[in-house]
CSV table of C-alpha atoms in Angstrom, one decimal:
chain,number,residue,atom,x,y,z
E,7,MET,CA,-27.9,18.6,8.8
E,8,PRO,CA,-29.1,21.1,11.4
E,9,CYS,CA,-27.9,20.9,15.0
E,10,ARG,CA,-30.3,18.9,17.3
E,11,THR,CA,-29.1,20.1,20.7
E,12,VAL,CA,-27.2,23.1,22.0
E,13,ALA,CA,-24.7,20.7,23.7
E,14,ALA,CA,-23.8,19.0,20.3
E,15,CYS,CA,-23.0,22.2,18.4
E,16,TRP,CA,-20.5,25.0,18.5
E,17,GLU,CA,-19.1,27.7,16.3
E,18,PRO,CA,-16.1,26.6,14.2
E,19,ALA,CA,-12.8,28.1,15.3
E,20,VAL,CA,-10.9,29.1,12.2
E,21,GLY,CA,-7.1,29.5,12.1
E,22,ARG,CA,-6.4,27.1,15.0
E,23,PRO,CA,-4.7,23.7,14.6
E,24,VAL,CA,-6.3,20.3,14.5
E,25,VAL,CA,-4.4,18.2,17.1
E,26,ILE,CA,-3.9,14.4,16.8
E,27,VAL,CA,-2.8,12.6,20.0
E,28,GLY,CA,-1.6,9.0,20.1
E,29,ASP,CA,0.9,6.3,19.5
E,30,CYS,CA,2.9,6.5,16.2
E,31,MET,CA,4.7,3.7,14.4
E,32,LEU,CA,6.3,3.1,11.0
E,33,ASP,CA,4.3,1.0,8.6
E,34,VAL,CA,6.1,-0.8,5.7
E,35,ASP,CA,4.5,-2.6,2.8
E,36,ILE,CA,6.7,-4.9,0.6
E,37,GLU,CA,4.8,-5.6,-2.6
E,38,GLY,CA,5.5,-8.3,-5.1
E,39,SER,CA,4.1,-11.3,-6.9
E,40,ALA,CA,3.6,-14.9,-5.7
E,41,THR,CA,3.5,-17.5,-8.4
E,42,ARG,CA,5.2,-20.5,-6.8
E,43,LEU,CA,5.7,-22.4,-3.6
E,44,SER,CA,9.0,-22.7,-1.7
E,45,PRO,CA,10.8,-26.0,-2.1
E,46,GLU,CA,11.7,-26.0,1.6
E,47,ALA,CA,8.1,-25.7,2.9
E,48,PRO,CA,4.6,-25.4,1.4
E,49,VAL,CA,4.6,-21.6,1.6
E,50,PRO,CA,4.3,-19.0,-1.2
E,51,VAL,CA,7.5,-17.3,-2.4
E,52,VAL,CA,7.0,-13.6,-2.8
E,53,ASP,CA,9.2,-11.9,-5.4
E,54,ALA,CA,9.5,-8.4,-3.9
E,55,GLU,CA,9.2,-5.6,-6.4
E,56,ARG,CA,8.4,-2.4,-4.4
E,57,VAL,CA,8.7,-1.1,-0.9
E,58,TRP,CA,6.3,1.5,0.5
E,59,GLN,CA,6.6,3.3,3.9
E,60,ARG,CA,4.1,5.5,5.7
E,61,PRO,CA,3.4,6.7,9.3
E,62,GLY,CA,1.2,4.3,11.1
E,63,GLY,CA,-1.2,4.7,14.0
E,64,ALA,CA,-1.7,8.2,15.1
E,65,GLY,CA,0.8,9.2,12.5
E,66,LEU,CA,-1.5,8.0,9.7
E,67,ALA,CA,-4.4,9.9,11.3
E,68,ALA,CA,-2.3,13.0,11.2
E,69,VAL,CA,-1.3,12.6,7.6
E,70,LEU,CA,-4.9,12.0,6.6
E,71,ALA,CA,-5.9,15.2,8.5
E,72,ALA,CA,-3.2,17.2,6.8
E,73,ARG,CA,-4.7,16.3,3.4
E,74,GLY,CA,-7.5,18.8,4.1
E,75,GLU,CA,-6.1,21.0,6.9
E,76,ASP,CA,-3.2,23.5,6.7
E,77,ASP,CA,-2.3,23.3,10.4
E,78,VAL,CA,-2.1,19.7,11.9
E,79,VAL,CA,-0.1,19.0,15.0
E,80,LEU,CA,0.7,15.5,16.2
E,81,VAL,CA,1.4,14.9,19.9
E,82,THR,CA,3.2,11.5,20.1
E,83,ALA,CA,6.3,9.7,21.3
E,84,ILE,CA,9.2,9.1,18.8
E,85,ALA,CA,12.4,7.3,19.4
E,86,ASP,CA,15.8,8.6,18.2
E,87,ASP,CA,16.6,5.6,16.0
E,88,ALA,CA,16.7,4.9,12.3
E,89,ASP,CA,13.0,4.0,12.0
E,90,GLY,CA,12.1,6.9,14.2
E,91,ARG,CA,14.0,9.4,12.1
E,92,ARG,CA,12.4,8.0,8.9
E,93,LEU,CA,9.0,8.3,10.6
E,94,ALA,CA,9.8,12.0,11.5
E,95,ASP,CA,10.8,12.7,7.9
E,96,LEU,CA,7.6,11.2,6.5
E,97,LEU,CA,5.5,13.2,8.9
E,98,ALA,CA,7.3,16.4,8.0
E,99,SER,CA,7.0,15.8,4.3
E,100,ALA,CA,3.2,15.4,4.8
E,101,GLY,CA,3.0,18.8,6.4
E,102,VAL,CA,2.5,17.5,10.0
E,103,THR,CA,4.1,19.4,12.9
E,104,VAL,CA,5.2,17.0,15.6
E,105,VAL,CA,5.3,17.7,19.4
E,106,ALA,CA,7.5,14.8,20.5
E,107,LEU,CA,7.1,13.1,23.9
E,108,PRO,CA,10.1,11.1,25.3
E,109,MET,CA,10.0,7.4,24.5
E,110,THR,CA,11.4,4.3,26.2
E,111,GLY,CA,12.6,1.6,23.8
E,112,THR,CA,12.7,1.5,20.0
E,113,THR,CA,10.3,2.6,17.3
E,114,VAL,CA,7.5,0.1,16.6
E,115,CYS,CA,7.6,-1.0,12.9
E,116,LYS,CA,5.0,-3.1,11.2
E,117,THR,CA,5.9,-4.7,7.9
E,118,ARG,CA,3.3,-6.3,5.7
E,119,ILE,CA,4.4,-8.6,2.8
E,120,ARG,CA,1.8,-8.4,0.1
E,121,ALA,CA,1.2,-10.0,-3.3
E,122,VAL,CA,-1.4,-8.9,-5.9
E,123,GLY,CA,-3.0,-6.6,-3.3
E,124,GLN,CA,-3.3,-9.3,-0.6
E,125,SER,CA,-1.4,-9.5,2.7
E,126,MET,CA,0.6,-12.7,3.0
E,127,LEU,CA,2.4,-12.0,6.3
E,128,ARG,CA,3.0,-9.3,8.9
E,129,LEU,CA,6.3,-8.9,10.8
E,130,ASP,CA,6.4,-6.5,13.8
E,131,HIS,CA,9.5,-5.3,15.7
E,132,GLY,CA,10.1,-2.5,18.2
E,133,ASP,CA,9.0,-2.1,21.9
E,134,GLY,CA,8.7,1.6,22.2
E,135,THR,CA,6.3,3.1,24.8
E,136,VAL,CA,5.9,6.7,26.0
E,137,SER,CA,7.8,7.7,29.2
E,138,ASP,CA,5.5,8.7,32.0
E,139,GLY,CA,7.4,11.9,32.8
E,140,GLN,CA,6.7,15.6,32.6
E,141,LEU,CA,5.1,16.8,29.4
E,142,PRO,CA,6.8,19.4,27.3
E,143,ASP,CA,5.2,22.8,27.6
E,144,ARG,CA,4.4,22.8,23.9
E,145,ALA,CA,2.0,19.9,24.4
E,146,ALA,CA,-0.2,21.9,26.8
E,147,GLN,CA,0.0,24.9,24.5
E,148,VAL,CA,-1.2,23.1,21.3
E,149,LEU,CA,-4.1,21.5,23.1
E,150,ALA,CA,-5.1,24.8,24.6
E,151,ASP,CA,-5.0,26.3,21.1
E,152,ALA,CA,-6.7,23.4,19.3
E,153,ARG,CA,-9.9,23.8,17.3
E,154,ALA,CA,-10.5,20.0,17.5
E,155,VAL,CA,-8.7,17.0,18.9
E,156,CYS,CA,-8.5,13.4,17.7
E,157,VAL,CA,-7.0,10.7,20.0
E,158,ALA,CA,-5.8,7.7,18.0
E,159,ASP,CA,-5.0,5.2,20.8
E,160,TYR,CA,-2.8,2.2,19.8
E,161,GLY,CA,-2.1,0.9,23.3
E,162,ARG,CA,1.4,2.2,23.6
E,163,GLY,CA,0.9,4.6,26.5
E,164,VAL,CA,0.4,8.0,25.0
E,165,ALA,CA,-3.4,8.1,25.7
E,166,ALA,CA,-2.8,6.7,29.2
E,167,HIS,CA,-0.3,9.4,30.1
E,168,ARG,CA,-1.7,11.0,33.3
E,169,GLY,CA,-0.7,14.5,32.5
E,170,LEU,CA,-1.9,14.3,28.9
E,171,ARG,CA,-5.2,12.9,30.1
E,172,ARG,CA,-5.8,15.9,32.3
E,173,LEU,CA,-5.1,18.2,29.3
E,174,LEU,CA,-7.5,16.2,27.2
E,175,GLU,CA,-10.3,16.4,29.7
E,176,ARG,CA,-9.9,20.2,29.7
E,177,ALA,CA,-9.9,20.3,25.9
E,178,ALA,CA,-13.1,18.3,25.7
E,179,GLU,CA,-14.8,21.1,27.7
E,180,ARG,CA,-13.9,23.6,25.0
E,181,VAL,CA,-13.7,21.9,21.6
E,182,PRO,CA,-14.7,18.7,19.8
E,183,LEU,CA,-12.7,15.7,21.0
E,184,VAL,CA,-13.0,12.4,19.1
E,185,TRP,CA,-11.4,9.2,20.7
E,186,ASP,CA,-10.6,6.2,18.6
E,187,PRO,CA,-10.0,3.5,21.3
E,188,HIS,CA,-7.8,0.3,21.3
E,189,PRO,CA,-8.4,-3.0,23.2
E,190,ARG,CA,-5.0,-2.6,25.0
E,191,GLY,CA,-5.4,1.2,25.4
E,192,ALA,CA,-6.8,3.5,28.1
E,193,ALA,CA,-10.5,4.3,28.5
E,194,PRO,CA,-11.6,7.5,26.9
E,195,VAL,CA,-11.5,10.5,29.1
E,196,PRO,CA,-15.0,11.7,30.3
E,197,GLY,CA,-16.8,14.2,28.1
E,198,CYS,CA,-15.6,13.1,24.7
E,199,HIS,CA,-17.8,14.4,21.9
E,200,LEU,CA,-17.5,11.1,20.0
E,201,VAL,CA,-15.9,7.7,20.7
E,202,THR,CA,-15.4,5.4,17.7
E,203,PRO,CA,-14.8,1.7,18.6
E,204,ASN,CA,-15.2,-1.0,15.9
E,205,GLN,CA,-17.2,-4.1,16.5
E,206,ASP,CA,-14.2,-6.0,18.0
E,207,GLU,CA,-13.4,-3.1,20.3
E,208,ALA,CA,-17.0,-2.9,21.4
E,209,GLN,CA,-16.9,-6.6,22.5
E,210,GLY,CA,-20.6,-7.2,21.8
E,211,ARG,CA,-21.7,-4.2,23.8
E,212,SER,CA,-24.2,-1.6,22.5
E,213,ALA,CA,-23.2,1.9,21.6
E,214,GLU,CA,-25.5,3.2,24.3
E,215,SER,CA,-24.0,1.1,27.1
E,216,LEU,CA,-20.5,2.2,26.1
E,217,ARG,CA,-21.6,5.8,26.0
E,218,ARG,CA,-22.9,5.6,29.6
E,219,ASP,CA,-19.8,3.8,30.9
E,220,TRP,CA,-17.4,6.1,29.1
E,221,GLN,CA,-19.4,9.2,30.1
E,222,ALA,CA,-19.3,10.3,26.4
E,223,ARG,CA,-21.6,12.6,24.6
E,224,ALA,CA,-21.8,10.1,21.7
E,225,VAL,CA,-20.4,6.7,20.8
E,226,CYS,CA,-20.6,5.1,17.4
E,227,VAL,CA,-19.7,1.5,16.8
E,228,THR,CA,-18.4,1.1,13.2
E,229,LEU,CA,-19.7,-1.9,11.3
E,230,SER,CA,-17.3,-2.1,8.3
E,231,SER,CA,-19.3,-2.3,5.1
E,232,ARG,CA,-22.6,-1.9,7.0
E,233,GLY,CA,-21.8,1.7,8.2
E,234,ALA,CA,-22.1,2.5,12.0
E,235,VAL,CA,-24.5,2.6,14.9
E,236,LEU,CA,-24.5,5.9,16.7
E,237,ALA,CA,-25.8,6.6,20.3
E,238,THR,CA,-26.0,10.1,21.6
E,239,ASP,CA,-27.0,11.6,24.9
E,240,ALA,CA,-30.0,13.3,23.3
E,241,ASP,CA,-31.4,11.1,20.5
E,242,GLY,CA,-30.8,7.5,21.4
E,243,SER,CA,-29.4,5.1,18.8
E,244,VAL,CA,-29.5,5.4,15.0
E,245,HIS,CA,-28.0,3.3,12.2
E,246,VAL,CA,-25.9,5.3,9.7
E,247,PRO,CA,-25.5,3.3,6.4
E,248,VAL,CA,-22.8,3.5,3.8
E,249,PRO,CA,-24.0,5.6,0.8
E,250,ALA,CA,-24.3,3.6,-2.4
E,251,ALA,CA,-21.9,5.9,-4.2
E,252,ALA,CA,-19.2,5.6,-1.6
E,253,ALA,CA,-19.5,1.8,-1.6
E,254,ALA,CA,-18.8,1.7,-5.3
E,255,GLY,CA,-15.2,1.8,-6.5
E,256,SER,CA,-12.3,-0.4,-7.2
E,257,GLY,CA,-13.5,-3.3,-5.2
E,258,ARG,CA,-10.2,-3.7,-3.4
E,259,SER,CA,-10.5,-4.7,0.2
E,260,ASP,CA,-7.4,-3.4,2.1
E,261,THR,CA,-9.0,-1.9,5.2
E,262,CYS,CA,-5.7,-0.8,6.8
E,263,GLY,CA,-6.2,2.7,8.1
E,264,ALA,CA,-10.0,2.8,7.7
E,265,GLY,CA,-10.5,3.4,11.4
E,266,ASP,CA,-8.1,6.4,11.3
E,267,ARG,CA,-9.8,7.8,8.2
E,268,PHE,CA,-13.2,7.5,10.0
E,269,ALA,CA,-12.0,9.2,13.2
E,270,VAL,CA,-10.3,12.0,11.3
E,271,ALA,CA,-13.3,12.7,9.1
E,272,ALA,CA,-15.6,12.8,12.1
E,273,THR,CA,-13.2,15.2,13.9
E,274,LEU,CA,-13.1,17.6,11.0
E,275,ALA,CA,-16.8,17.5,10.6
E,276,LEU,CA,-17.4,18.3,14.3
E,277,ALA,CA,-14.8,21.1,14.0
E,278,ASP,CA,-16.8,22.6,11.2
E,279,GLY,CA,-19.9,22.8,13.4
E,280,HIS,CA,-21.8,19.6,12.4
E,281,ASP,CA,-23.7,17.6,15.0
E,282,ALA,CA,-22.7,14.0,15.8
E,283,GLU,CA,-25.1,12.3,13.3
E,284,ALA,CA,-23.9,14.5,10.4
E,285,ALA,CA,-20.2,13.9,11.5
E,286,VAL,CA,-20.7,10.1,11.6
E,287,ALA,CA,-22.4,10.2,8.2
E,288,ALA,CA,-19.5,12.1,6.7
E,289,ALA,CA,-17.0,9.7,8.4
E,290,VAL,CA,-18.8,6.6,7.1
E,291,GLU,CA,-18.7,7.9,3.6
E,292,ALA,CA,-15.0,9.0,3.9
E,293,ALA,CA,-13.9,5.7,5.3
E,294,SER,CA,-15.8,3.7,2.6
E,295,ARG,CA,-14.2,5.7,-0.2
E,296,PHE,CA,-10.8,5.3,1.5
E,297,VAL,CA,-11.1,1.5,1.4
E,298,ALA,CA,-12.6,1.5,-2.1
E,299,THR,CA,-9.6,3.4,-3.5
E,300,GLY,CA,-6.9,1.2,-1.9
E,301,GLY,CA,-6.7,2.1,1.8
E,302,ALA,CA,-3.6,3.3,3.5
E,303,VAL,CA,-1.2,2.3,0.6
E,304,GLY,CA,-2.6,5.5,-1.0
E,305,VAL,CA,-0.7,7.7,1.4
E,306,SER,CA,2.5,5.6,1.4
E,307,SER,CA,5.9,6.7,0.0
E,308,PRO,CA,8.1,4.6,-2.2
E,309,THR,CA,11.6,3.7,-1.1
E,310,ASP,CA,14.5,2.4,-3.0
E,311,PHE,CA,14.2,-1.3,-3.1
E,312,GLY,CA,17.9,-1.5,-3.7
E,313,ALA,CA,18.4,-0.4,-0.1
E,314,HIS,CA,16.7,-3.7,1.0
E,315,SER,CA,18.3,-6.0,-1.6
E,316,GLY,CA,20.6,-5.9,-4.6
E,317,ALA,CA,17.6,-6.0,-7.0
E,318,MET,CA,15.9,-3.4,-9.1
E,319,THR,CA,18.8,-1.0,-9.6
E,320,GLU,CA,17.2,0.0,-13.0
E,321,PRO,CA,13.7,1.3,-13.6
E,322,ALA,CA,11.3,-1.6,-14.0
E,323,ALA,CA,8.8,0.2,-16.1
E,324,ILE,CA,8.6,-0.5,-19.9
E,325,VAL,CA,8.1,1.9,-22.8
E,326,GLY,CA,6.5,0.6,-25.9
E,327,ASP,CA,3.5,0.3,-28.2
E,328,VAL,CA,0.2,0.1,-26.5
E,329,VAL,CA,-0.5,-3.5,-27.7
E,330,GLU,CA,2.9,-4.7,-26.4
E,331,VAL,CA,2.3,-2.9,-23.0
E,332,ARG,CA,-1.2,-4.3,-22.8
E,333,ASP,CA,-0.2,-7.9,-23.5
E,334,ARG,CA,2.8,-7.9,-21.1
E,335,LEU,CA,0.8,-6.3,-18.2
E,336,ARG,CA,-2.3,-8.4,-18.7
E,337,ARG,CA,-0.1,-11.6,-18.4
E,338,ARG,CA,0.5,-10.5,-14.8
E,339,SER,CA,-3.3,-10.5,-14.2
E,340,GLY,CA,-5.0,-8.1,-11.8
E,341,ARG,CA,-6.5,-4.7,-12.5
E,342,LEU,CA,-5.0,-2.4,-15.1
E,343,VAL,CA,-5.1,1.3,-14.4
E,344,ALA,CA,-4.2,4.0,-16.9
E,345,THR,CA,-3.8,7.8,-16.8
E,346,GLY,CA,-2.5,10.3,-19.3
E,347,GLY,CA,-1.1,13.7,-19.8
E,348,CYS,CA,1.9,15.8,-21.0
E,349,PHE,CA,3.9,15.6,-17.7
E,350,ASP,CA,6.1,18.4,-18.9
E,351,LEU,CA,8.2,19.2,-15.8
E,352,LEU,CA,7.1,16.6,-13.3
E,353,HIS,CA,5.9,18.1,-10.0
E,354,THR,CA,4.4,17.1,-6.7
E,355,GLY,CA,0.9,17.2,-8.0
E,356,HIS,CA,1.8,14.7,-10.8
E,357,VAL,CA,3.6,12.4,-8.4
E,358,ARG,CA,0.7,12.2,-6.0
E,359,LEU,CA,-1.8,11.6,-8.8
E,360,LEU,CA,0.4,8.8,-10.2
E,361,HIS,CA,0.9,7.3,-6.8
E,362,GLN,CA,-2.8,7.3,-5.9
E,363,ALA,CA,-3.7,6.0,-9.3
E,364,ARG,CA,-1.4,3.0,-8.9
E,365,GLN,CA,-3.2,2.1,-5.7
E,366,LEU,CA,-6.4,1.6,-7.6
E,367,GLY,CA,-5.1,-1.6,-9.3
E,368,ASP,CA,-2.1,-3.9,-9.9
E,369,ALA,CA,-0.4,-2.1,-12.8
E,370,LEU,CA,-0.3,1.6,-14.0
E,371,VAL,CA,0.2,2.7,-17.6
E,372,VAL,CA,0.9,6.3,-18.4
E,373,LEU,CA,-0.3,7.5,-21.8
E,374,LEU,CA,2.1,10.3,-22.6
E,375,ASN,CA,1.5,13.1,-25.2
E,376,SER,CA,4.2,13.2,-27.8
E,377,ASP,CA,6.1,16.4,-28.5
E,378,SER,CA,3.9,17.3,-31.5
E,379,SER,CA,0.8,16.6,-29.4
E,380,VAL,CA,2.0,18.8,-26.6
E,381,ARG,CA,2.7,21.6,-29.0
E,382,ALA,CA,-0.8,21.3,-30.4
E,383,LEU,CA,-2.2,21.5,-26.9
E,384,LYS,CA,0.2,24.0,-25.2
E,385,GLY,CA,1.6,26.1,-27.9
E,386,PRO,CA,4.9,26.3,-29.9
E,387,THR,CA,7.2,26.9,-26.9
E,388,ARG,CA,6.2,23.5,-25.3
E,389,PRO,CA,7.3,20.9,-24.4
E,390,VAL,CA,10.3,22.0,-22.3
E,391,MET,CA,11.4,18.3,-22.1
E,392,ALA,CA,11.4,15.9,-25.1
E,393,ALA,CA,9.1,12.9,-24.9
E,394,ALA,CA,11.9,10.5,-24.5
E,395,ASP,CA,13.2,12.4,-21.4
E,396,ARG,CA,9.7,12.7,-20.0
E,397,ALA,CA,9.2,9.0,-20.4
E,398,ARG,CA,12.5,8.2,-18.6
E,399,VAL,CA,11.5,10.3,-15.6
E,400,LEU,CA,8.1,8.6,-15.4
E,401,CYS,CA,9.7,5.2,-15.7
E,402,ALA,CA,11.9,6.0,-12.7
E,403,LEU,CA,8.9,6.3,-10.5
E,404,ALA,CA,8.1,3.1,-8.6
E,405,CYS,CA,4.4,3.5,-9.1
E,406,VAL,CA,4.6,3.5,-12.9
E,407,ASP,CA,4.7,0.1,-14.7
E,408,ALA,CA,4.6,1.3,-18.3
E,409,VAL,CA,4.6,4.4,-20.6
E,410,VAL,CA,3.1,4.7,-24.0
E,411,ILE,CA,3.8,7.8,-26.1
E,412,PHE,CA,1.0,8.9,-28.5
E,413,ASP,CA,0.6,11.6,-31.2
E,414,GLU,CA,-3.1,12.4,-31.1
E,415,SER,CA,-4.5,15.2,-29.0
E,416,SER,CA,-6.8,12.8,-27.2
E,417,PRO,CA,-5.9,9.3,-25.9
E,418,GLU,CA,-9.2,7.8,-27.2
E,419,HIS,CA,-7.5,5.6,-29.9
E,420,GLN,CA,-4.9,4.2,-27.4
E,421,LEU,CA,-7.7,3.5,-24.9
E,422,GLU,CA,-9.6,1.5,-27.5
E,423,ARG,CA,-6.7,-0.9,-27.6
E,424,LEU,CA,-5.5,-0.7,-24.0
E,425,ARG,CA,-9.0,-1.2,-22.5
E,426,PRO,CA,-8.0,-0.4,-18.9
E,427,ASP,CA,-10.1,-1.4,-15.9
E,428,VAL,CA,-9.7,2.1,-14.5
E,429,TRP,CA,-9.0,5.5,-16.2
E,430,VAL,CA,-7.7,8.2,-13.9
E,431,LYS,CA,-7.6,11.9,-14.3
E,432,GLY,CA,-7.1,14.8,-12.0
E,433,GLY,CA,-10.0,16.4,-10.2
E,434,ASP,CA,-9.6,19.6,-12.2
E,435,TYR,CA,-11.5,17.8,-14.9
E,436,THR,CA,-15.1,16.6,-15.1
E,437,GLU,CA,-16.3,13.7,-17.1
E,438,ALA,CA,-17.9,16.1,-19.5
E,439,ASP,CA,-14.3,17.3,-20.3
E,440,LEU,CA,-13.2,13.8,-21.1
E,441,PRO,CA,-14.4,12.4,-24.4
E,442,GLU,CA,-12.4,9.3,-23.8
E,443,ALA,CA,-14.6,8.4,-20.8
E,444,GLN,CA,-17.1,6.9,-23.2
E,445,VAL,CA,-14.4,4.6,-24.6
E,446,VAL,CA,-13.4,3.4,-21.2
E,447,ARG,CA,-16.9,2.7,-20.1
E,448,ARG,CA,-17.8,1.0,-23.4
E,449,HIS,CA,-15.2,-1.6,-22.6
E,450,GLY,CA,-16.3,-2.2,-19.0
E,451,GLY,CA,-13.9,0.2,-17.3
E,452,GLU,CA,-14.5,2.9,-14.8
E,453,VAL,CA,-13.4,6.6,-14.7
E,454,VAL,CA,-12.0,7.9,-11.4
E,455,LEU,CA,-11.2,11.6,-10.8
E,456,LEU,CA,-8.6,12.1,-8.1
E,457,PRO,CA,-8.1,15.4,-6.2
E,458,THR,CA,-5.3,17.6,-7.4
E,459,VAL,CA,-2.7,19.3,-5.2
E,460,ALA,CA,-3.4,23.1,-5.1
E,461,GLY,CA,-0.7,25.4,-6.3
E,462,TYR,CA,1.1,23.0,-8.6
E,463,SER,CA,1.1,23.6,-12.4
E,464,SER,CA,3.7,22.9,-15.0
E,465,THR,CA,2.6,25.9,-17.0
E,466,ASN,CA,3.0,28.2,-14.0
E,467,LEU,CA,6.3,26.7,-13.0
E,468,ILE,CA,7.6,27.2,-16.6
E,469,ALA,CA,6.4,30.8,-16.7
E,470,ALA,CA,8.0,31.5,-13.3
E,471,MET,CA,11.4,30.1,-14.5
E,472,ARG,CA,11.2,32.1,-17.7
E,473,SER,CA,10.4,35.3,-15.9
């Protein structure tokens, strides 16, 4: 979309960091099944099966930004306690550089207990807030170098820090600044390029009235499945709907993190030189796809459940015939997801694909090429690992519920019997490359292509080791 006004557009600054500013917390999801009521009270009993952890608040925004950006810096307050150290490790593993502000109190941790994809209860602990002292020099430096800034305010004091607000005002004069507000947080600094309240945060007010009060160049009020209403200083108000293609998907409704996904997508679009309307359109589509494919659980990391209880010391996944696997998993109910491949030397790209695939449903089956099948596809020197060993490694992953080993070059025959609700492959394929797609669709399933992680390939890893 072309730029409408000079004030709304700028040349993208390549090679400089995207900076996320705001309050960070540790989010925990305990997932399980609920099939009975407690004898002590009429409440459901959740049999916990998996624990997932991820950065929350501004930390989630930073992780989402790092999926598409090489240089993401998070300016936040982190406590030196067990939850804070776990949070720092998760951010580092996602490729996020942290500029830490001093914190008073303990790390805020939000734990959701979920069954069959639905939240049953949330438990919060921690009272950490940013200390209103002098900022580290590094904070001023990264904001001066930023090519775009996103403020994810969660009402814990970072966005209210007086020194930081002065730096943010100066940043808004030079580069795109997007502010995602919070009811308990500070007002956006004047001059923001875009402020993104949801309906509750707007408190019944129009985007235009908020824009005037906040002295912002643009404000969009997000409307969940109905898109967003955008008001700019040049073009008045316009409704930005959700594209039909983005609204389609798994049908799951976990909206956790959708606001962060929206704000980050808008920030990156503005950083690339798009005007406010084009940025909001990109953000509406990105947030809708994010929710349709499972929400924030798609960027969570599994933890050892045994650290939380004595259960599950052995892998819970099953290996067997496709009919056995199908019948056992179907008895659990919910959406059945399947993916397939050789998985000869499991790497980061594989793990991310499997993890994201699991978030599209309630059980994940991996169709694994047998040794003879791998040789037919990859040549006589493959596989490096026998099928039984590859299956054991896959079964040890918390996101895998079952593995089926098959001999054919294509999984079509297995899919005829498995009939999954979703068939997942990496984004290096197209549907034209997948003859099995017709089988999946014939039985009412959908085909989802997930993005791959650049630079990871079993073939390249094996070649490098052999050289």
